[in-house]
Amino acid sequence: MSPPVAPPGWSRWLVPPAALSVHLSIGQAYAWSVFKPPLESALGLSGTQSALPFQLGIVMLGLSAAFGGTLVERNGPRWAMTVALICFSSGFLLSALGASLEQYWLIVLGYGFVGGIGLGIGYISPVSTLIKWFPDRPGMATGIAIMGFGGGALIASPWSAQMLESFGGDSPGIALAFLVHGLSYAVFMLLGVLLVRVPRTEKPVERGPSVLAGPQVSARQALRTPQFWLLWIVLCMNVTAGIGILEKAAPMITDFFADTSTPVSVTAAAGFVALLSAANMAGRIGWSSTSDLIGRKNIYRVYLGVGAAMYALIALFGDSSKPLFVLCALVILSFYGGGFATVPAYLKDLFGTYQVGAIHGRLLTAWSTAGVLGPLIVNWIADRQEEAGRHGASLYGLSFVIMIGLLAVGFVANELVRPVDPRHHVPAPKEAAHVERQQSESA
């Protein structure tokens, strides 16, 4: 499938909605918890078993993004979005079959493995194209799309809950809900497939910068640079710090104020989780857009430095003030989302647009690592502290000290980032020939 080239007069502002149609769909992954209780009840599963499809999906997201990034660059955004559509929707259809037959392994295979491939390819599918359309504002452009992934659960969670209430929480009801999800997301993602275009020229914005301005580095060569691995550390540390709160948000705020005169109710804890999701989504567009004004290195100084200060405030004073605890947590989660949305533009600044989608896919292995590391730190330490007879805020003190240390490591790594040595650059004639060949094949 050839990348579709935009006709003369095509508005670049049609590309972000195309990206959003994919990211809002695959963002459903963050709403998997809605299906956990009915699956546990209908199929007799434990909490660990019911989490397996989501865990496998996140693992496959990182792996498929890393290994499929070069294919996405080579074949273009329409091919990638089509693959994402087929895999993500097929995952739901296989899950529907598994629920109908009460064969849980089919749900794991469908949602986790097949759907997870759709997550990874879909996540990186619009990144390179958006950066090429918006060379003047790459942070804002990628922030719009990646905001959709963070906000997908805000749509999917109540929608899925309503379906399960209407269809029933037994096996047939779950199967029907999965079926409706698969078909609905296929239609919605198809809008992005039909709408997406690549720019005709190196300068899609009149009087704007060229797409090929600055250094251009291939994905293979990027892995040989210290800049890539420094950014890997930066992303991993920032995500670890954010996901440590996100994964245990409700029990954490309950524990912090359990021994006070104003304990947190279950309803209030759920509201806190919703606020964190909103901060995560707002940070993706807000902070990434800010990076276009103050620079990528400076915005990561904010994420990592101010994030460490927020953790310190929670550790020292969090159990004495609910507003302080909530405010600090919201700031940390906004940095978590902002880190995801800003990193493609940071990669573009360092490595150019030549294979930025493939480089971004490889960098997302940092997310897979952090997705294991963050919850492991917080949960394991909390369990050990509880076994030692501690309770309340003291369950998390050591975890927060570790998070501050990790953010400090990320801060140092960010400070060490320098422009890529010219010996890693793609020779200009080769790059020009590559772009010219892509455009001629697409015309």
Short mmCIF file of C-alpha atoms in Angstrom, two decimals:
data_model
loop_
_atom_site.label_atom_id
_atom_site.label_comp_id
_atom_site.label_asym_id
_atom_site.label_seq_id
_atom_site.Cartn_x
_atom_site.Cartn_y
_atom_site.Cartn_z
CA MET A 1 0.00 0.00 0.00
CA SER A 2 1.59 3.29 -1.12
CA PRO A 3 1.51 6.26 1.26
CA PRO A 4 -1.28 8.58 0.03
CA VAL A 5 0.11 11.96 -1.01
CA ALA A 6 -1.97 15.04 -0.23
CA PRO A 7 -3.40 16.86 -3.27
CA PRO A 8 -2.67 20.57 -3.71
CA GLY A 9 -4.54 22.67 -1.16
CA TRP A 10 -4.95 19.83 1.33
CA SER A 11 -5.23 21.17 4.89
CA ARG A 12 -2.71 19.72 7.30
CA TRP A 13 -5.31 20.15 10.06
CA LEU A 14 -7.14 17.11 8.69
CA VAL A 15 -4.25 14.87 9.77
CA PRO A 16 -4.62 15.25 13.58
CA PRO A 17 -8.27 14.03 13.45
CA ALA A 18 -7.07 11.01 11.45
CA ALA A 19 -4.51 10.28 14.15
CA LEU A 20 -7.08 10.84 16.90
CA SER A 21 -9.49 8.32 15.39
CA VAL A 22 -6.84 5.65 15.87
CA HIS A 23 -5.50 6.76 19.25
CA LEU A 24 -8.91 7.28 20.83
CA SER A 25 -9.76 3.73 19.76
CA ILE A 26 -6.65 1.93 20.98
CA GLY A 27 -6.76 4.02 24.17
CA GLN A 28 -9.53 1.62 25.22
CA ALA A 29 -6.72 -0.52 26.65
CA TYR A 30 -6.67 1.70 29.75
CA ALA A 31 -10.33 0.75 30.38
CA TRP A 32 -9.68 -3.02 30.55
CA SER A 33 -10.41 -2.99 34.30
CA VAL A 34 -14.13 -2.62 33.47
CA PHE A 35 -14.10 -6.18 32.11
CA LYS A 36 -12.15 -7.71 35.00
CA PRO A 37 -14.97 -8.26 37.55
CA PRO A 38 -17.48 -9.80 35.09
CA LEU A 39 -14.79 -12.05 33.61
CA GLU A 40 -13.72 -13.20 37.06
CA SER A 41 -17.33 -13.97 37.95
CA ALA A 42 -18.35 -15.60 34.65
CA LEU A 43 -15.22 -17.68 34.08
CA GLY A 44 -14.05 -18.24 37.65
CA LEU A 45 -10.79 -16.31 37.24
CA SER A 46 -8.48 -14.81 39.82
CA GLY A 47 -7.52 -11.14 39.73
CA THR A 48 -4.09 -12.07 38.39
CA GLN A 49 -5.61 -14.18 35.61
CA SER A 50 -8.09 -11.50 34.56
CA ALA A 51 -5.24 -8.97 34.25
CA LEU A 52 -3.31 -11.18 31.81
CA PRO A 53 -4.89 -9.88 28.54
CA PHE A 54 -4.03 -6.29 29.48
CA GLN A 55 -0.49 -7.16 30.58
CA LEU A 56 0.19 -9.14 27.41
CA GLY A 57 -1.30 -6.30 25.35
CA ILE A 58 1.13 -3.76 26.85
CA VAL A 59 4.07 -6.12 26.29
CA MET A 60 3.02 -6.62 22.66
CA LEU A 61 2.57 -2.86 22.28
CA GLY A 62 6.23 -2.30 23.10
CA LEU A 63 7.49 -5.24 21.03
CA SER A 64 5.39 -4.54 17.93
CA ALA A 65 6.28 -0.83 18.04
CA ALA A 66 9.97 -1.69 18.31
CA PHE A 67 10.06 -4.36 15.61
CA GLY A 68 7.41 -2.86 13.32
CA GLY A 69 8.65 0.72 13.35
CA THR A 70 10.76 0.34 10.22
CA LEU A 71 7.82 -1.20 8.33
CA VAL A 72 5.64 1.71 9.38
CA GLU A 73 8.23 4.16 7.99
CA ARG A 74 8.63 2.18 4.78
CA ASN A 75 4.95 1.59 4.01
CA GLY A 76 3.45 4.80 5.36
CA PRO A 77 0.66 5.79 7.76
CA ARG A 78 -2.28 4.32 5.81
CA TRP A 79 -0.69 0.86 5.80
CA ALA A 80 0.09 1.14 9.51
CA MET A 81 -3.40 2.32 10.43
CA THR A 82 -4.92 -0.49 8.36
CA VAL A 83 -2.79 -3.09 10.16
CA ALA A 84 -3.74 -1.53 13.50
CA LEU A 85 -7.44 -1.60 12.56
CA ILE A 86 -7.32 -5.26 11.52
CA CYS A 87 -5.36 -6.45 14.55
CA PHE A 88 -7.15 -4.36 17.19
CA SER A 89 -10.66 -5.18 15.92
CA SER A 90 -9.79 -8.85 15.31
CA GLY A 91 -8.55 -9.03 18.87
CA PHE A 92 -12.00 -8.05 20.12
CA LEU A 93 -13.71 -10.50 17.76
CA LEU A 94 -11.49 -13.35 18.97
CA SER A 95 -12.23 -12.30 22.53
CA ALA A 96 -15.96 -12.37 21.77
CA LEU A 97 -15.58 -15.93 20.51
CA GLY A 98 -13.58 -16.86 23.60
CA ALA A 99 -16.19 -15.41 25.96
CA SER A 100 -19.01 -17.12 24.06
CA LEU A 101 -17.24 -20.50 24.24
CA GLU A 102 -15.95 -19.79 27.78
CA GLN A 103 -12.39 -20.36 26.55
CA TYR A 104 -10.29 -17.79 28.36
CA TRP A 105 -7.15 -18.59 26.38
CA LEU A 106 -8.90 -17.17 23.29
CA ILE A 107 -9.48 -13.88 25.11
CA VAL A 108 -5.81 -13.75 26.10
CA LEU A 109 -4.77 -14.56 22.53
CA GLY A 110 -7.24 -12.13 20.98
CA TYR A 111 -7.09 -9.07 23.21
CA GLY A 112 -3.56 -9.56 24.49
CA PHE A 113 -1.52 -10.90 21.58
CA VAL A 114 -3.40 -9.93 18.38
CA GLY A 115 -4.93 -6.77 19.81
CA GLY A 116 -1.59 -5.85 21.41
CA ILE A 117 0.05 -5.81 17.98
CA GLY A 118 -2.67 -3.39 16.89
CA LEU A 119 -1.88 -1.24 19.93
CA GLY A 120 1.80 -0.94 19.07
CA ILE A 121 1.44 -0.35 15.33
CA GLY A 122 -1.48 2.01 15.89
CA TYR A 123 0.38 3.99 18.55
CA ILE A 124 3.31 4.85 16.27
CA SER A 125 1.34 4.97 12.99
CA PRO A 126 0.72 8.75 12.83
CA VAL A 127 3.81 10.05 14.64
CA SER A 128 6.20 10.45 11.71
CA THR A 129 3.46 11.88 9.46
CA LEU A 130 2.38 14.46 12.04
CA ILE A 131 5.95 15.62 12.54
CA LYS A 132 6.38 16.01 8.77
CA TRP A 133 3.16 18.01 8.48
CA PHE A 134 4.00 20.21 11.48
CA PRO A 135 7.77 20.84 11.37
CA ASP A 136 7.09 24.20 13.00
CA ARG A 137 5.10 22.72 15.92
CA PRO A 138 6.00 19.03 16.31
CA GLY A 139 5.31 18.96 20.05
CA MET A 140 1.76 20.23 19.65
CA ALA A 141 1.04 17.89 16.74
CA THR A 142 2.18 14.70 18.44
CA GLY A 143 0.57 15.89 21.67
CA ILE A 144 -2.84 16.04 20.00
CA ALA A 145 -2.62 12.43 18.84
CA ILE A 146 -1.07 10.95 21.96
CA MET A 147 -3.62 12.86 24.05
CA GLY A 148 -6.16 10.59 22.36
CA PHE A 149 -4.48 7.48 23.72
CA GLY A 150 -4.65 8.91 27.23
CA GLY A 151 -8.27 9.97 26.78
CA GLY A 152 -9.56 6.83 25.10
CA ALA A 153 -10.41 5.27 28.44
CA LEU A 154 -12.58 8.24 29.42
CA ILE A 155 -14.87 7.27 26.54
CA ALA A 156 -14.46 3.51 26.69
CA SER A 157 -14.89 3.06 30.43
CA PRO A 158 -18.49 4.33 30.81
CA TRP A 159 -19.42 2.96 27.37
CA SER A 160 -18.19 -0.53 28.25
CA ALA A 161 -19.84 -0.41 31.67
CA GLN A 162 -23.16 0.57 30.10
CA MET A 163 -22.94 -2.28 27.59
CA LEU A 164 -22.22 -4.83 30.31
CA GLU A 165 -25.15 -3.51 32.30
CA SER A 166 -27.44 -3.78 29.25
CA PHE A 167 -26.16 -7.11 27.87
CA GLY A 168 -25.41 -8.75 31.22
CA GLY A 169 -22.18 -9.70 32.97
CA ASP A 170 -22.39 -13.39 32.06
CA SER A 171 -20.45 -15.03 29.22
CA PRO A 172 -22.98 -14.19 26.44
CA GLY A 173 -23.21 -10.59 27.62
CA ILE A 174 -19.42 -10.17 27.72
CA ALA A 175 -19.15 -11.78 24.26
CA LEU A 176 -21.70 -9.35 22.84
CA ALA A 177 -19.90 -6.38 24.41
CA PHE A 178 -16.60 -7.52 22.86
CA LEU A 179 -18.32 -7.94 19.48
CA VAL A 180 -19.79 -4.42 19.56
CA HIS A 181 -16.38 -3.02 20.54
CA GLY A 182 -14.63 -4.77 17.68
CA LEU A 183 -17.08 -3.62 15.02
CA SER A 184 -17.44 -0.07 16.35
CA TYR A 185 -13.72 0.54 16.61
CA ALA A 186 -13.21 -0.86 13.10
CA VAL A 187 -15.58 1.78 11.69
CA PHE A 188 -14.07 4.59 13.75
CA MET A 189 -10.47 3.70 12.87
CA LEU A 190 -11.44 3.43 9.20
CA LEU A 191 -12.02 7.19 9.24
CA GLY A 192 -8.34 7.68 10.01
CA VAL A 193 -7.29 5.22 7.30
CA LEU A 194 -9.29 7.12 4.68
CA LEU A 195 -8.34 10.60 5.87
CA VAL A 196 -4.58 10.37 6.44
CA ARG A 197 -2.18 11.88 3.86
CA VAL A 198 1.56 12.57 3.63
CA PRO A 199 2.84 15.99 2.49
CA ARG A 200 3.78 16.51 -1.16
CA THR A 201 6.84 18.62 -0.50
CA GLU A 202 9.61 19.09 2.03
CA LYS A 203 7.97 22.36 3.13
CA PRO A 204 4.28 21.72 3.91
CA VAL A 205 4.04 25.10 5.65
CA GLU A 206 4.57 28.26 3.64
CA ARG A 207 7.64 30.09 4.99
CA GLY A 208 8.00 27.25 7.48
CA PRO A 209 10.99 24.97 8.05
CA SER A 210 11.78 22.11 5.71
CA VAL A 211 10.91 18.56 6.79
CA LEU A 212 14.53 17.66 6.04
CA ALA A 213 16.00 20.56 8.03
CA GLY A 214 18.66 19.56 10.53
CA PRO A 215 20.38 16.20 11.00
CA GLN A 216 18.89 13.02 9.56
CA VAL A 217 19.73 9.69 11.20
CA SER A 218 18.51 6.20 10.33
CA ALA A 219 16.86 4.00 12.95
CA ARG A 220 19.70 1.49 12.85
CA GLN A 221 22.31 4.19 13.31
CA ALA A 222 20.31 5.88 16.09
CA LEU A 223 20.73 2.78 18.24
CA ARG A 224 24.50 3.32 18.07
CA THR A 225 24.33 6.83 19.51
CA PRO A 226 24.48 7.73 23.22
CA GLN A 227 21.59 10.16 22.63
CA PHE A 228 19.14 7.33 21.99
CA TRP A 229 20.04 5.49 25.18
CA LEU A 230 20.07 8.66 27.25
CA LEU A 231 16.54 9.40 26.03
CA TRP A 232 15.61 5.78 26.77
CA ILE A 233 16.67 6.37 30.38
CA VAL A 234 14.83 9.71 30.50
CA LEU A 235 11.56 8.19 29.26
CA CYS A 236 11.85 5.10 31.45
CA MET A 237 12.46 7.12 34.62
CA ASN A 238 9.65 9.60 33.90
CA VAL A 239 7.13 6.85 33.11
CA THR A 240 8.17 4.76 36.13
CA ALA A 241 7.51 7.72 38.43
CA GLY A 242 4.10 8.43 36.92
CA ILE A 243 2.82 4.89 36.61
CA GLY A 244 3.84 4.19 40.20
CA ILE A 245 1.03 6.51 41.34
CA LEU A 246 -1.40 5.75 38.50
CA GLU A 247 -1.46 1.98 39.04
CA LYS A 248 -2.20 2.22 42.79
CA ALA A 249 -3.97 5.57 42.96
CA ALA A 250 -7.21 4.60 44.73
CA PRO A 251 -5.71 2.46 47.53
CA MET A 252 -2.83 4.93 47.91
CA ILE A 253 -4.98 7.96 48.72
CA THR A 254 -7.14 5.78 50.99
CA ASP A 255 -4.08 4.55 52.90
CA PHE A 256 -2.59 8.04 53.22
CA PHE A 257 -5.59 9.38 55.09
CA ALA A 258 -6.84 6.19 56.78
CA ASP A 259 -5.50 7.25 60.18
CA THR A 260 -6.78 10.83 60.00
CA SER A 261 -10.07 12.32 61.13
CA THR A 262 -11.20 12.65 57.49
CA PRO A 263 -10.62 9.29 55.75
CA VAL A 264 -11.16 9.03 51.99
CA SER A 265 -14.32 7.21 50.85
CA VAL A 266 -14.44 4.71 48.00
CA THR A 267 -16.36 7.22 45.89
CA ALA A 268 -13.82 9.96 46.56
CA ALA A 269 -10.97 7.60 45.71
CA ALA A 270 -12.65 6.80 42.38
CA GLY A 271 -13.02 10.53 41.73
CA PHE A 272 -9.31 10.95 42.44
CA VAL A 273 -8.52 8.32 39.79
CA ALA A 274 -10.69 10.19 37.28
CA LEU A 275 -8.86 13.44 38.07
CA LEU A 276 -5.52 11.71 37.47
CA SER A 277 -6.74 10.49 34.07
CA ALA A 278 -7.77 14.03 33.15
CA ALA A 279 -4.36 15.38 34.24
CA ASN A 280 -2.63 12.67 32.23
CA MET A 281 -4.60 13.65 29.12
CA ALA A 282 -4.24 17.42 29.62
CA GLY A 283 -0.49 17.09 30.15
CA ARG A 284 -0.08 15.37 26.81
CA ILE A 285 -1.28 18.36 24.83
CA GLY A 286 -0.41 21.15 27.28
CA TRP A 287 3.18 20.32 28.13
CA SER A 288 4.10 19.04 24.66
CA SER A 289 2.84 22.29 23.15
CA THR A 290 4.86 24.21 25.72
CA SER A 291 7.96 22.33 24.58
CA ASP A 292 7.63 24.01 21.18
CA LEU A 293 8.17 27.34 22.97
CA ILE A 294 10.84 26.52 25.57
CA GLY A 295 12.60 23.54 24.00
CA ARG A 296 12.58 19.82 24.61
CA LYS A 297 15.49 19.66 27.06
CA ASN A 298 13.97 22.43 29.19
CA ILE A 299 10.55 20.78 29.38
CA TYR A 300 12.13 17.51 30.52
CA ARG A 301 13.99 19.47 33.18
CA VAL A 302 10.53 20.47 34.40
CA TYR A 303 9.13 16.93 34.19
CA LEU A 304 12.04 15.38 36.09
CA GLY A 305 13.11 18.18 38.45
CA VAL A 306 9.68 19.47 39.47
CA GLY A 307 8.38 15.88 39.49
CA ALA A 308 11.00 14.96 42.09
CA ALA A 309 9.96 17.99 44.16
CA MET A 310 6.30 16.90 43.99
CA TYR A 311 7.22 13.43 45.25
CA ALA A 312 9.22 15.00 48.08
CA LEU A 313 6.26 17.16 49.11
CA ILE A 314 3.93 14.14 49.18
CA ALA A 315 6.43 12.12 51.21
CA LEU A 316 6.97 14.91 53.76
CA PHE A 317 3.56 16.56 54.05
CA GLY A 318 1.10 14.55 51.94
CA ASP A 319 -0.73 12.90 54.83
CA SER A 320 -1.38 16.27 56.51
CA SER A 321 -3.16 17.94 53.59
CA LYS A 322 -5.50 16.37 51.06
CA PRO A 323 -5.34 19.36 48.67
CA LEU A 324 -1.53 19.18 48.69
CA PHE A 325 -1.55 15.42 48.06
CA VAL A 326 -4.05 15.72 45.20
CA LEU A 327 -2.31 18.72 43.62
CA CYS A 328 1.13 17.06 43.68
CA ALA A 329 -0.27 13.82 42.25
CA LEU A 330 -2.04 15.72 39.46
CA VAL A 331 1.18 17.52 38.54
CA ILE A 332 3.13 14.23 38.48
CA LEU A 333 0.51 12.60 36.23
CA SER A 334 0.49 15.61 33.90
CA PHE A 335 4.27 15.16 33.56
CA TYR A 336 3.73 11.45 32.92
CA GLY A 337 1.43 12.21 29.99
CA GLY A 338 3.57 15.10 28.80
CA GLY A 339 6.65 12.88 28.69
CA PHE A 340 4.94 10.48 26.31
CA ALA A 341 3.74 13.25 24.02
CA THR A 342 6.98 15.24 23.95
CA VAL A 343 9.44 12.44 23.25
CA PRO A 344 8.63 12.10 19.49
CA ALA A 345 9.47 15.79 19.01
CA TYR A 346 12.66 15.35 21.06
CA LEU A 347 13.62 12.47 18.77
CA LYS A 348 12.88 14.63 15.73
CA ASP A 349 15.15 17.38 17.07
CA LEU A 350 18.01 14.91 17.54
CA PHE A 351 17.56 12.43 14.69
CA GLY A 352 15.46 14.28 12.10
CA THR A 353 12.33 13.03 10.34
CA TYR A 354 14.03 10.40 8.14
CA GLN A 355 13.01 7.37 10.26
CA VAL A 356 11.66 9.06 13.38
CA GLY A 357 8.68 6.69 13.58
CA ALA A 358 10.94 3.65 13.66
CA ILE A 359 13.22 5.27 16.26
CA HIS A 360 10.17 6.14 18.36
CA GLY A 361 8.99 2.54 18.18
CA ARG A 362 12.32 1.26 19.49
CA LEU A 363 12.31 3.83 22.28
CA LEU A 364 8.92 2.59 23.51
CA THR A 365 10.66 -0.46 25.00
CA ALA A 366 11.39 2.00 27.83
CA TRP A 367 7.61 2.12 28.41
CA SER A 368 7.39 -1.67 28.62
CA THR A 369 10.21 -1.67 31.17
CA ALA A 370 8.67 1.12 33.22
CA GLY A 371 5.26 -0.58 33.11
CA VAL A 372 6.77 -3.44 35.08
CA LEU A 373 9.19 -1.42 37.20
CA GLY A 374 6.85 1.28 38.56
CA PRO A 375 4.06 -0.96 39.92
CA LEU A 376 6.64 -3.48 41.17
CA ILE A 377 8.44 -0.86 43.28
CA VAL A 378 5.29 0.58 44.84
CA ASN A 379 3.44 -2.70 45.42
CA TRP A 380 6.39 -4.79 46.61
CA ILE A 381 7.56 -2.19 49.11
CA ALA A 382 4.02 -1.54 50.36
CA ASP A 383 3.53 -5.28 50.92
CA ARG A 384 6.84 -5.55 52.82
CA GLN A 385 6.00 -2.52 54.97
CA GLU A 386 2.59 -3.94 55.78
CA GLU A 387 4.16 -7.25 56.81
CA ALA A 388 6.43 -5.26 59.13
CA GLY A 389 3.36 -3.82 60.87
CA ARG A 390 3.35 -0.38 59.30
CA HIS A 391 0.25 1.29 57.88
CA GLY A 392 -1.06 4.51 56.35
CA ALA A 393 1.36 6.85 54.61
CA SER A 394 4.38 4.94 55.96
CA LEU A 395 3.63 2.18 53.44
CA TYR A 396 4.85 4.44 50.65
CA GLY A 397 7.67 6.54 52.11
CA LEU A 398 10.50 4.34 50.81
CA SER A 399 8.82 4.03 47.40
CA PHE A 400 8.71 7.79 47.04
CA VAL A 401 12.37 8.14 47.98
CA ILE A 402 13.22 5.61 45.25
CA MET A 403 11.06 7.52 42.74
CA ILE A 404 12.91 10.74 43.60
CA GLY A 405 16.19 8.92 42.98
CA LEU A 406 14.99 7.58 39.62
CA LEU A 407 13.84 11.04 38.54
CA ALA A 408 17.27 12.38 39.51
CA VAL A 409 18.89 9.74 37.29
CA GLY A 410 16.59 10.83 34.44
CA PHE A 411 17.45 14.48 35.07
CA VAL A 412 21.17 13.76 34.77
CA ALA A 413 20.61 11.71 31.60
CA ASN A 414 18.68 14.60 30.06
CA GLU A 415 21.50 17.00 30.91
CA LEU A 416 23.97 14.74 29.09
CA VAL A 417 22.02 14.85 25.81
CA ARG A 418 23.98 16.63 23.08
CA PRO A 419 23.50 16.98 19.30
CA VAL A 420 24.20 13.78 17.39
CA ASP A 421 27.72 13.48 15.98
CA PRO A 422 27.70 14.16 12.18
CA ARG A 423 29.30 10.76 11.51
CA HIS A 424 25.90 9.20 12.31
CA HIS A 425 24.01 11.39 9.82
CA VAL A 426 22.52 10.01 6.63
CA PRO A 427 24.37 11.53 3.64
CA ALA A 428 22.26 14.29 2.12
CA PRO A 429 22.13 12.86 -1.43
CA LYS A 430 20.97 9.49 -0.10
CA GLU A 431 18.27 11.14 1.99
CA ALA A 432 17.06 13.27 -0.91
CA ALA A 433 16.92 10.26 -3.21
CA HIS A 434 14.96 8.31 -0.63
CA VAL A 435 12.36 11.04 -0.22
CA GLU A 436 12.09 11.59 -3.97
CA ARG A 437 11.59 7.86 -4.54
CA GLN A 438 8.87 7.68 -1.87
CA GLN A 439 6.97 10.58 -3.38
CA SER A 440 7.24 9.30 -6.97
CA GLU A 441 5.99 5.87 -5.92
CA SER A 442 3.06 7.48 -4.12
CA ALA A 443 2.01 9.85 -6.89
#
